[in-house]
């Protein structure tokens, strides 16, 4: 247990790592004891399938000679908290569930068909018994022994990725056995394959290929291609998941499973999404593109945030979350300064709609308007929305000045949209005009008096 807290108190959260534990119970005998021998429990700092929807809190899968349980460390902490226990108890609870479940389907496990039967829904997932009820009792109780294996945190490799994919998509027939290449009639000096070496697949084989003679390089390509084709044919979604995760393994990551958490909140603009974004942005200060890649936003052009981020200030305001909209403008602008004008502009447009409701104090409204105008003095849209705010504050002169300013900027910048929009506002304010502006005037008259200033 000492080991446990020593290694888990300071996990390498910015790297893709795993920490293996061995668990032991003293009271086991028979099949359960046999299955407990096969158990390997890993705490991970990165979920290779973090971009998938609705990820479970932990993943367990059976190979014929191993029961593998993977627990993201952020879920480990959360589970310990909700169960009112510690991480050792949680590992024992999950590991014990895997052992007991595997013991029930011992024949399938030993025959190496358990994972396939789980995928087709014929037998329960190794951890279903525990995860379906997070407060369920640990079937084997607290482990008598819990120790770190292998000296500490190690890199997440293809083995872990394959297991985790297997839990989600079923087995992929990816042959990773040692590769021995044919011996040519005339071996070439220095070629590792001509020297009769055998290679781990795929990493070792492909690293060594550059030192090989021409015929052996060709053979490496052939073996690699054949094995990949066979894997893809055996389980296309599973294979795609393995290759996708292997690519993401080389890319920057977000700690604490933030990628999954943020993706789950996209389309639900609110305080939780903002909190997660602020936390995530810390890791990618000055590197927005890396952040977009880390949360799995593909086809985002440089300097262009994903659509849901572009509209976030507006969406928060539309949902009535004006404080959050103002906070979002600030957070987002810090993160992607190129777009700060856009978000601050949206914050002004939002303010204009709530001034009369008293949802925001007048002092703050004035501060925000001044701040944004100073920040974007050349933006016709910002000047127009500033005018809207003054209009709502019942200050027609300031409103008109801002509108006039907006109009000349719009003319100079050939911004026809703002030019048209601001023209109808001016008409409404100055009382001359068409039907649309008449309605604007009515709106102005109906408006309630701004609240008195607080003392
Ligand atoms: Zn050779």
Short mmCIF file of C-alpha atoms and ligand atoms in Angstrom, two decimals:
data_model
loop_
_atom_site.label_atom_id
_atom_site.label_comp_id
_atom_site.label_asym_id
_atom_site.label_seq_id
_atom_site.Cartn_x
_atom_site.Cartn_y
_atom_site.Cartn_z
CA UNK A 1 0.00 0.00 0.00
CA UNK A 2 2.99 2.27 0.58
CA UNK A 3 4.11 1.64 -2.99
CA UNK A 4 0.63 2.40 -4.13
CA UNK A 5 0.47 5.86 -2.61
CA UNK A 6 4.10 6.65 -3.45
CA UNK A 7 3.60 6.11 -7.18
CA UNK A 8 0.06 7.41 -7.41
CA UNK A 9 0.56 10.62 -5.46
CA UNK A 10 2.43 12.19 -8.36
CA UNK A 11 1.44 10.52 -11.64
CA UNK A 12 3.14 11.71 -14.89
CA UNK A 13 -0.05 13.36 -16.06
CA UNK A 14 1.38 14.92 -19.21
CA UNK A 15 2.76 11.67 -20.60
CA UNK A 16 1.04 8.55 -21.80
CA UNK A 17 2.08 6.13 -19.11
CA UNK A 18 0.93 3.07 -17.25
CA UNK A 19 1.74 1.64 -13.85
CA UNK A 20 1.23 -2.06 -13.23
CA UNK A 21 0.04 -3.50 -9.94
CA UNK A 22 -0.05 -7.09 -8.82
CA UNK A 23 -2.86 -7.95 -6.44
CA UNK A 24 -3.15 -10.95 -4.17
CA UNK A 25 -5.88 -12.34 -1.91
CA UNK A 26 -5.14 -14.95 0.74
CA UNK A 27 -8.55 -16.59 0.79
CA UNK A 28 -8.74 -17.85 -2.80
CA UNK A 29 -8.64 -21.43 -3.98
CA UNK A 30 -9.62 -23.44 -7.05
CA UNK A 31 -10.60 -21.62 -10.23
CA UNK A 32 -10.65 -18.22 -8.60
CA UNK A 33 -7.07 -18.67 -7.39
CA UNK A 34 -6.12 -19.77 -10.89
CA UNK A 35 -7.72 -16.71 -12.45
CA UNK A 36 -6.18 -14.40 -9.86
CA UNK A 37 -2.79 -15.65 -11.07
CA UNK A 38 -3.61 -14.26 -14.53
CA UNK A 39 -4.66 -10.85 -13.29
CA UNK A 40 -2.72 -7.73 -14.28
CA UNK A 41 -3.98 -4.34 -13.15
CA UNK A 42 -2.78 -1.11 -14.75
CA UNK A 43 -3.35 2.50 -13.82
CA UNK A 44 -3.11 4.69 -16.94
CA UNK A 45 -2.61 8.41 -17.54
CA UNK A 46 -4.18 8.33 -21.02
CA UNK A 47 -7.15 6.53 -22.48
CA UNK A 48 -6.23 5.51 -26.05
CA UNK A 49 -9.93 5.64 -26.99
CA UNK A 50 -10.58 9.00 -25.34
CA UNK A 51 -12.30 10.30 -28.48
CA UNK A 52 -14.97 7.60 -28.34
CA UNK A 53 -18.31 8.41 -26.78
CA UNK A 54 -19.31 7.29 -23.29
CA UNK A 55 -16.10 5.67 -22.12
CA UNK A 56 -16.43 3.33 -19.12
CA UNK A 57 -14.57 4.22 -15.94
CA UNK A 58 -12.28 1.21 -16.27
CA UNK A 59 -11.64 -1.46 -18.90
CA UNK A 60 -11.07 -5.16 -18.44
CA UNK A 61 -10.45 -7.83 -21.04
CA UNK A 62 -9.29 -11.45 -21.11
CA UNK A 63 -6.59 -12.92 -23.28
CA UNK A 64 -6.00 -16.66 -22.94
CA UNK A 65 -3.15 -16.22 -20.48
CA UNK A 66 -3.98 -12.83 -18.94
CA UNK A 67 -6.80 -10.86 -17.39
CA UNK A 68 -6.01 -7.21 -17.97
CA UNK A 69 -7.67 -4.37 -16.09
CA UNK A 70 -6.94 -0.73 -16.97
CA UNK A 71 -8.02 2.15 -14.75
CA UNK A 72 -7.49 5.79 -15.76
CA UNK A 73 -6.04 7.50 -12.69
CA UNK A 74 -8.67 10.26 -12.72
CA UNK A 75 -11.41 7.67 -12.52
CA UNK A 76 -9.52 5.86 -9.79
CA UNK A 77 -9.56 8.96 -7.62
CA UNK A 78 -13.21 9.63 -8.35
CA UNK A 79 -14.21 6.06 -7.55
CA UNK A 80 -12.27 6.07 -4.27
CA UNK A 81 -14.01 9.27 -3.29
CA UNK A 82 -17.49 8.02 -4.15
CA UNK A 83 -16.89 4.68 -2.44
CA UNK A 84 -15.45 6.41 0.58
CA UNK A 85 -12.33 4.24 0.40
CA UNK A 86 -8.81 4.48 -1.00
CA UNK A 87 -7.23 3.59 -4.32
CA UNK A 88 -5.98 0.20 -3.09
CA UNK A 89 -9.53 -0.79 -2.21
CA UNK A 90 -10.79 0.36 -5.62
CA UNK A 91 -8.10 -1.63 -7.46
CA UNK A 92 -9.06 -4.67 -5.40
CA UNK A 93 -12.75 -4.11 -6.10
CA UNK A 94 -12.18 -3.93 -9.90
CA UNK A 95 -9.50 -6.64 -10.01
CA UNK A 96 -11.63 -8.90 -7.81
CA UNK A 97 -14.62 -8.42 -10.08
CA UNK A 98 -12.51 -9.43 -13.11
CA UNK A 99 -11.23 -12.55 -11.30
CA UNK A 100 -14.66 -13.70 -10.16
CA UNK A 101 -16.27 -13.05 -13.56
CA UNK A 102 -13.45 -14.82 -15.39
CA UNK A 103 -13.75 -17.78 -13.01
CA UNK A 104 -17.40 -18.17 -13.99
CA UNK A 105 -16.40 -18.36 -17.67
CA UNK A 106 -13.14 -20.15 -17.11
CA UNK A 107 -13.47 -22.38 -20.19
CA UNK A 108 -13.99 -19.41 -22.48
CA UNK A 109 -11.07 -17.54 -20.93
CA UNK A 110 -8.63 -20.43 -21.23
CA UNK A 111 -9.75 -21.13 -24.80
CA UNK A 112 -9.11 -17.50 -25.72
CA UNK A 113 -12.66 -16.83 -26.88
CA UNK A 114 -13.90 -14.80 -23.91
CA UNK A 115 -13.28 -11.36 -25.47
CA UNK A 116 -15.09 -12.38 -28.65
CA UNK A 117 -18.10 -13.60 -26.64
CA UNK A 118 -18.16 -10.33 -24.70
CA UNK A 119 -18.17 -8.38 -27.97
CA UNK A 120 -21.12 -10.39 -29.29
CA UNK A 121 -22.96 -9.93 -26.01
CA UNK A 122 -23.03 -13.63 -25.11
CA UNK A 123 -21.15 -13.27 -21.83
CA UNK A 124 -20.79 -10.26 -19.50
CA UNK A 125 -17.87 -7.85 -19.65
CA UNK A 126 -15.21 -8.59 -17.02
CA UNK A 127 -15.98 -5.42 -15.07
CA UNK A 128 -19.71 -5.12 -15.68
CA UNK A 129 -20.49 -6.50 -12.22
CA UNK A 130 -18.58 -3.69 -10.54
CA UNK A 131 -19.19 -0.75 -12.87
CA UNK A 132 -22.96 -1.22 -13.06
CA UNK A 133 -23.11 -0.36 -9.38
CA UNK A 134 -20.23 1.78 -8.21
CA UNK A 135 -21.12 1.31 -4.58
CA UNK A 136 -21.21 -2.48 -4.86
CA UNK A 137 -19.16 -4.43 -2.38
CA UNK A 138 -15.75 -5.75 -3.40
CA UNK A 139 -16.47 -9.44 -4.04
CA UNK A 140 -13.04 -10.61 -2.91
CA UNK A 141 -12.60 -7.90 -0.33
CA UNK A 142 -9.52 -5.82 0.12
CA UNK A 143 -6.42 -7.42 -1.48
CA UNK A 144 -3.96 -8.76 1.07
CA UNK A 145 -1.09 -7.85 -1.19
CA UNK A 146 -0.77 -4.98 -3.62
CA UNK A 147 2.56 -4.13 -5.21
CA UNK A 148 3.93 -2.11 -8.08
CA UNK A 149 5.43 -4.25 -10.82
CA UNK A 150 8.34 -3.41 -13.09
CA UNK A 151 9.74 -0.51 -11.10
CA UNK A 152 7.21 2.19 -11.90
CA UNK A 153 5.58 4.17 -14.66
CA UNK A 154 6.19 2.83 -18.15
CA UNK A 155 5.12 3.96 -21.61
CA UNK A 156 1.72 2.93 -22.92
CA UNK A 157 2.53 0.66 -25.85
CA UNK A 158 0.73 -1.26 -28.52
CA UNK A 159 -0.07 -4.06 -26.05
CA UNK A 160 -2.15 -1.80 -23.83
CA UNK A 161 -3.79 -0.14 -26.84
CA UNK A 162 -4.72 -3.57 -28.25
CA UNK A 163 -6.26 -4.68 -24.93
CA UNK A 164 -8.25 -1.50 -24.50
CA UNK A 165 -9.50 -1.69 -28.10
CA UNK A 166 -10.38 -5.35 -27.55
CA UNK A 167 -12.56 -4.42 -24.58
CA UNK A 168 -14.44 -1.87 -26.69
CA UNK A 169 -14.53 -3.46 -30.16
CA UNK A 170 -13.76 -7.13 -29.67
CA UNK A 171 -10.57 -8.93 -30.67
CA UNK A 172 -8.53 -7.94 -33.69
CA UNK A 173 -6.46 -10.71 -35.29
CA UNK A 174 -3.26 -8.70 -35.21
CA UNK A 175 -0.37 -11.14 -35.42
CA UNK A 176 2.43 -9.76 -33.26
CA UNK A 177 4.56 -12.89 -33.11
CA UNK A 178 8.30 -12.71 -33.76
CA UNK A 179 9.26 -12.34 -37.41
CA UNK A 180 12.02 -14.46 -38.92
CA UNK A 181 13.00 -13.62 -42.49
CA UNK A 182 14.20 -16.02 -45.21
CA UNK A 183 17.94 -16.67 -45.48
CA UNK A 184 19.30 -15.61 -48.87
CA UNK A 185 21.94 -17.69 -50.69
CA UNK A 186 24.52 -14.90 -50.22
CA UNK A 187 24.07 -13.08 -46.89
CA UNK A 188 25.08 -9.44 -46.87
CA UNK A 189 27.48 -8.31 -44.17
CA UNK A 190 25.79 -6.01 -41.63
CA UNK A 191 22.20 -6.85 -42.53
CA UNK A 192 20.55 -7.92 -39.25
CA UNK A 193 18.19 -10.27 -41.11
CA UNK A 194 21.05 -11.92 -43.03
CA UNK A 195 22.65 -12.51 -39.63
CA UNK A 196 19.64 -14.65 -38.79
CA UNK A 197 18.09 -12.36 -36.20
CA UNK A 198 14.38 -12.43 -35.46
CA UNK A 199 12.37 -9.32 -34.78
CA UNK A 200 9.56 -8.12 -32.58
CA UNK A 201 6.62 -6.92 -34.58
CA UNK A 202 5.93 -4.24 -35.64
CA UNK A 203 8.26 -1.71 -33.98
CA UNK A 204 11.56 -3.63 -33.88
CA UNK A 205 11.14 -5.07 -37.38
CA UNK A 206 10.43 -1.71 -38.93
CA UNK A 207 13.21 0.06 -37.03
CA UNK A 208 15.74 -2.54 -38.13
CA UNK A 209 14.56 -2.51 -41.75
CA UNK A 210 16.73 0.51 -42.60
CA UNK A 211 19.88 -1.54 -41.86
CA UNK A 212 18.76 -4.48 -43.99
CA UNK A 213 19.76 -5.51 -47.50
CA UNK A 214 17.40 -4.74 -50.36
CA UNK A 215 15.71 -8.15 -50.60
CA UNK A 216 15.09 -8.19 -46.83
CA UNK A 217 13.65 -4.69 -46.86
CA UNK A 218 11.18 -5.87 -49.48
CA UNK A 219 10.32 -8.88 -47.36
CA UNK A 220 9.72 -6.66 -44.31
CA UNK A 221 7.26 -4.57 -46.32
CA UNK A 222 5.47 -7.69 -47.48
CA UNK A 223 5.18 -9.22 -44.00
CA UNK A 224 4.01 -5.93 -42.52
CA UNK A 225 1.42 -5.42 -45.22
CA UNK A 226 0.08 -8.95 -44.96
CA UNK A 227 -0.31 -8.81 -41.21
CA UNK A 228 -2.02 -5.42 -41.35
CA UNK A 229 -4.41 -6.52 -44.10
CA UNK A 230 -5.34 -9.61 -42.10
CA UNK A 231 -5.91 -7.53 -38.96
CA UNK A 232 -8.13 -5.12 -40.86
CA UNK A 233 -10.15 -7.93 -42.40
CA UNK A 234 -10.69 -9.59 -39.02
CA UNK A 235 -12.31 -6.57 -37.35
CA UNK A 236 -12.40 -3.32 -39.31
CA UNK A 237 -13.66 -0.97 -36.54
CA UNK A 238 -11.26 -2.53 -34.04
CA UNK A 239 -8.33 -2.21 -36.40
CA UNK A 240 -9.22 1.41 -37.18
CA UNK A 241 -9.30 2.06 -33.44
CA UNK A 242 -5.84 0.51 -33.00
CA UNK A 243 -4.30 2.52 -35.82
CA UNK A 244 -6.07 5.71 -34.71
CA UNK A 245 -4.85 5.31 -31.13
CA UNK A 246 -1.33 4.48 -32.34
CA UNK A 247 -1.22 7.74 -34.28
CA UNK A 248 -2.61 9.74 -31.35
CA UNK A 249 -0.05 8.10 -29.10
CA UNK A 250 2.61 10.22 -30.81
CA UNK A 251 0.64 13.46 -30.50
CA UNK A 252 0.21 15.96 -27.66
CA UNK A 253 -2.40 15.02 -25.08
CA UNK A 254 -4.64 16.59 -22.48
CA UNK A 255 -4.24 15.32 -18.91
CA UNK A 256 -7.03 14.03 -16.60
CA UNK A 257 -9.07 12.64 -19.50
CA UNK A 258 -10.01 16.20 -20.40
CA UNK A 259 -10.40 15.35 -24.09
CA UNK A 260 -13.29 12.96 -23.30
CA UNK A 261 -14.79 15.30 -20.76
CA UNK A 262 -14.74 18.28 -23.12
CA UNK A 263 -16.17 16.27 -26.00
CA UNK A 264 -19.03 15.16 -23.76
CA UNK A 265 -19.87 18.83 -23.09
CA UNK A 266 -19.74 20.12 -26.67
CA UNK A 267 -23.23 21.21 -27.60
CA UNK A 268 -24.06 21.79 -23.92
CA UNK A 269 -22.66 25.29 -23.37
CA UNK A 270 -22.49 25.94 -19.64
CA UNK A 271 -20.23 26.44 -16.62
CA UNK A 272 -18.89 22.88 -16.76
CA UNK A 273 -17.64 23.28 -20.34
CA UNK A 274 -16.00 26.59 -19.40
CA UNK A 275 -14.30 25.07 -16.38
CA UNK A 276 -12.90 22.24 -18.49
CA UNK A 277 -11.73 24.61 -21.22
CA UNK A 278 -9.93 26.83 -18.74
CA UNK A 279 -8.20 23.76 -17.33
CA UNK A 280 -7.31 22.46 -20.79
CA UNK A 281 -6.07 25.80 -22.08
CA UNK A 282 -3.42 25.90 -19.37
CA UNK A 283 -1.72 22.98 -21.07
CA UNK A 284 -1.78 24.50 -24.52
CA UNK A 285 -1.07 28.14 -23.88
CA UNK A 286 -0.10 29.70 -27.19
CA UNK A 287 -0.71 26.47 -29.10
CA UNK A 288 -4.40 26.42 -30.00
CA UNK A 289 -3.92 24.11 -32.99
CA UNK A 290 -2.38 21.46 -30.76
CA UNK A 291 -5.33 21.79 -28.44
CA UNK A 292 -7.82 21.30 -31.30
CA UNK A 293 -5.94 18.17 -32.37
CA UNK A 294 -5.84 16.88 -28.79
CA UNK A 295 -9.61 17.04 -28.44
CA UNK A 296 -9.97 15.29 -31.80
CA UNK A 297 -11.10 18.22 -33.93
CA UNK A 298 -10.04 17.27 -37.40
CA UNK A 299 -10.06 19.47 -40.48
CA UNK A 300 -9.68 22.64 -38.44
CA UNK A 301 -7.82 25.24 -40.48
CA UNK A 302 -4.91 27.07 -38.84
CA UNK A 303 -6.08 30.11 -36.91
CA UNK A 304 -9.69 28.95 -37.04
CA UNK A 305 -11.25 27.40 -33.94
CA UNK A 306 -13.83 24.64 -34.32
CA UNK A 307 -17.33 25.87 -34.99
CA UNK A 308 -18.66 25.20 -31.46
CA UNK A 309 -15.88 27.35 -30.01
CA UNK A 310 -16.50 30.16 -32.48
CA UNK A 311 -20.12 30.43 -31.35
CA UNK A 312 -19.59 29.65 -27.66
CA UNK A 313 -20.01 33.21 -26.31
CA UNK A 314 -23.12 33.68 -28.38
CA UNK A 315 -24.52 30.27 -27.40
CA UNK A 316 -23.96 30.88 -23.69
CA UNK A 317 -25.73 34.22 -23.94
CA UNK A 318 -28.61 32.66 -25.86
CA UNK A 319 -28.96 30.12 -23.07
CA UNK A 320 -29.32 33.01 -20.62
CA UNK A 321 -25.86 32.47 -19.15
CA UNK A 322 -24.59 36.02 -19.47
CA UNK A 323 -21.91 35.82 -16.74
CA UNK A 324 -20.59 32.69 -18.39
CA UNK A 325 -20.66 34.38 -21.79
CA UNK A 326 -18.48 37.22 -20.48
CA UNK A 327 -16.11 34.76 -18.82
CA UNK A 328 -15.95 32.70 -22.01
CA UNK A 329 -15.01 35.74 -24.09
CA UNK A 330 -12.08 36.33 -21.77
CA UNK A 331 -10.94 32.70 -21.61
CA UNK A 332 -11.21 32.15 -25.33
CA UNK A 333 -9.55 35.45 -26.25
CA UNK A 334 -6.54 34.61 -24.06
CA UNK A 335 -6.29 31.26 -25.71
CA UNK A 336 -6.72 32.27 -29.36
CA UNK A 337 -5.91 36.01 -29.56
CA UNK A 338 -6.56 36.12 -33.30
CA UNK A 339 -10.22 35.61 -32.55
CA UNK A 340 -10.47 37.82 -29.48
CA UNK A 341 -12.32 40.56 -31.40
CA UNK A 342 -14.95 38.10 -32.54
CA UNK A 343 -15.65 36.80 -29.04
CA UNK A 344 -15.59 40.20 -27.36
CA UNK A 345 -17.92 41.48 -30.05
CA UNK A 346 -20.33 38.65 -29.23
CA UNK A 347 -20.07 39.59 -25.55
CA UNK A 348 -21.22 43.13 -26.37
CA UNK A 349 -24.10 41.89 -28.51
CA UNK A 350 -25.11 39.70 -25.56
CA UNK A 351 -24.84 42.56 -23.09
CA UNK A 352 -27.09 44.78 -25.22
CA UNK A 353 -29.88 42.26 -24.82
CA UNK A 354 -29.68 42.01 -21.02
CA UNK A 355 -28.95 45.58 -19.93
CA UNK A 356 -32.60 46.32 -19.24
CA UNK A 357 -33.12 43.13 -17.27
CA UNK A 358 -30.64 44.22 -14.62
CA UNK A 359 -28.88 40.84 -14.87
CA UNK A 360 -25.55 42.66 -15.00
CA UNK A 361 -24.61 45.73 -13.03
CA UNK A 362 -24.44 48.91 -15.03
CA UNK A 363 -20.87 49.64 -13.96
CA UNK A 364 -19.76 46.36 -15.36
CA UNK A 365 -21.65 46.92 -18.56
CA UNK A 366 -19.93 50.27 -19.05
CA UNK A 367 -16.57 48.81 -18.20
CA UNK A 368 -16.99 45.98 -20.70
CA UNK A 369 -18.11 48.33 -23.48
CA UNK A 370 -15.14 50.62 -22.95
CA UNK A 371 -12.76 47.69 -22.67
CA UNK A 372 -13.93 46.08 -25.89
CA UNK A 373 -14.02 49.37 -27.82
CA UNK A 374 -10.44 50.06 -26.76
CA UNK A 375 -9.45 46.56 -27.74
CA UNK A 376 -11.02 46.68 -31.19
CA UNK A 377 -11.18 50.36 -32.19
CA UNK A 378 -11.34 49.51 -35.89
CA UNK A 379 -14.15 46.96 -35.80
CA UNK A 380 -17.44 48.24 -37.29
CA UNK A 381 -19.36 45.43 -35.62
CA UNK A 382 -17.94 46.22 -32.16
CA UNK A 383 -18.83 49.90 -32.59
CA UNK A 384 -22.34 48.94 -33.64
CA UNK A 385 -22.87 46.65 -30.67
CA UNK A 386 -21.43 49.31 -28.36
CA UNK A 387 -24.11 51.58 -29.80
CA UNK A 388 -26.73 48.91 -29.00
CA UNK A 389 -25.58 48.82 -25.40
CA UNK A 390 -25.76 52.63 -25.06
CA UNK A 391 -29.15 52.51 -26.69
CA UNK A 392 -30.28 49.98 -24.10
CA UNK A 393 -28.78 52.17 -21.36
CA UNK A 394 -31.03 54.92 -22.68
CA UNK A 395 -28.20 57.09 -23.91
CA UNK A 396 -29.22 57.95 -27.47
CA UNK A 397 -26.38 60.41 -28.06
CA UNK A 398 -23.65 57.96 -27.18
CA UNK A 399 -25.51 55.32 -29.16
CA UNK A 400 -25.71 57.55 -32.21
CA UNK A 401 -22.03 58.47 -31.99
CA UNK A 402 -21.08 54.80 -31.84
CA UNK A 403 -23.40 54.00 -34.76
CA UNK A 404 -21.93 56.81 -36.87
CA UNK A 405 -18.48 55.55 -36.04
CA UNK A 406 -19.54 52.03 -37.02
CA UNK A 407 -20.96 53.30 -40.29
CA UNK A 408 -17.82 55.12 -41.41
CA UNK A 409 -15.68 52.11 -40.48
CA UNK A 410 -18.07 49.82 -42.37
CA UNK A 411 -17.96 52.04 -45.43
CA UNK A 412 -14.16 52.21 -45.36
CA UNK A 413 -13.87 48.45 -44.91
CA UNK A 414 -16.65 47.62 -47.42
CA UNK A 415 -18.46 45.71 -44.68
CA UNK A 416 -21.89 45.83 -46.26
CA UNK A 417 -23.60 43.70 -43.67
CA UNK A 418 -22.74 46.02 -40.78
CA UNK A 419 -23.34 49.04 -42.98
CA UNK A 420 -26.91 47.93 -43.65
CA UNK A 421 -27.57 46.91 -40.05
CA UNK A 422 -26.22 50.14 -38.63
CA UNK A 423 -28.12 52.28 -41.13
CA UNK A 424 -31.46 50.93 -39.91
CA UNK A 425 -30.42 51.55 -36.31
CA UNK A 426 -29.55 55.15 -37.09
CA UNK A 427 -32.86 55.63 -38.85
CA UNK A 428 -34.67 54.22 -35.85
CA UNK A 429 -32.82 56.45 -33.44
CA UNK A 430 -33.25 59.62 -35.41
CA UNK A 431 -36.93 58.92 -35.96
CA UNK A 432 -37.05 59.04 -39.73
CA UNK A 433 -37.62 55.94 -41.72
CA UNK A 434 -39.38 52.86 -42.85
CA UNK A 435 -41.45 50.22 -41.14
CA UNK A 436 -38.52 48.27 -39.73
CA UNK A 437 -37.18 51.35 -38.04
CA UNK A 438 -40.61 52.26 -36.73
CA UNK A 439 -40.62 48.96 -34.87
CA UNK A 440 -37.22 49.77 -33.45
CA UNK A 441 -38.59 53.05 -32.12
CA UNK A 442 -41.47 51.26 -30.47
CA UNK A 443 -39.01 48.93 -28.83
CA UNK A 444 -37.01 51.91 -27.59
CA UNK A 445 -40.12 53.51 -26.08
CA UNK A 446 -41.24 50.35 -24.41
CA UNK A 447 -37.95 49.88 -22.72
CA UNK A 448 -37.95 50.11 -18.96
CA UNK A 449 -35.80 52.61 -17.12
CA UNK A 450 -32.36 51.34 -16.24
CA UNK A 451 -31.93 50.42 -12.61
CA UNK A 452 -30.65 52.97 -10.20
CA UNK A 453 -27.01 52.64 -9.41
CA UNK A 454 -26.23 50.79 -6.25
CA UNK A 455 -24.67 52.78 -3.48
ZN1 LIG B 1 19.61 -9.31 -45.60
#
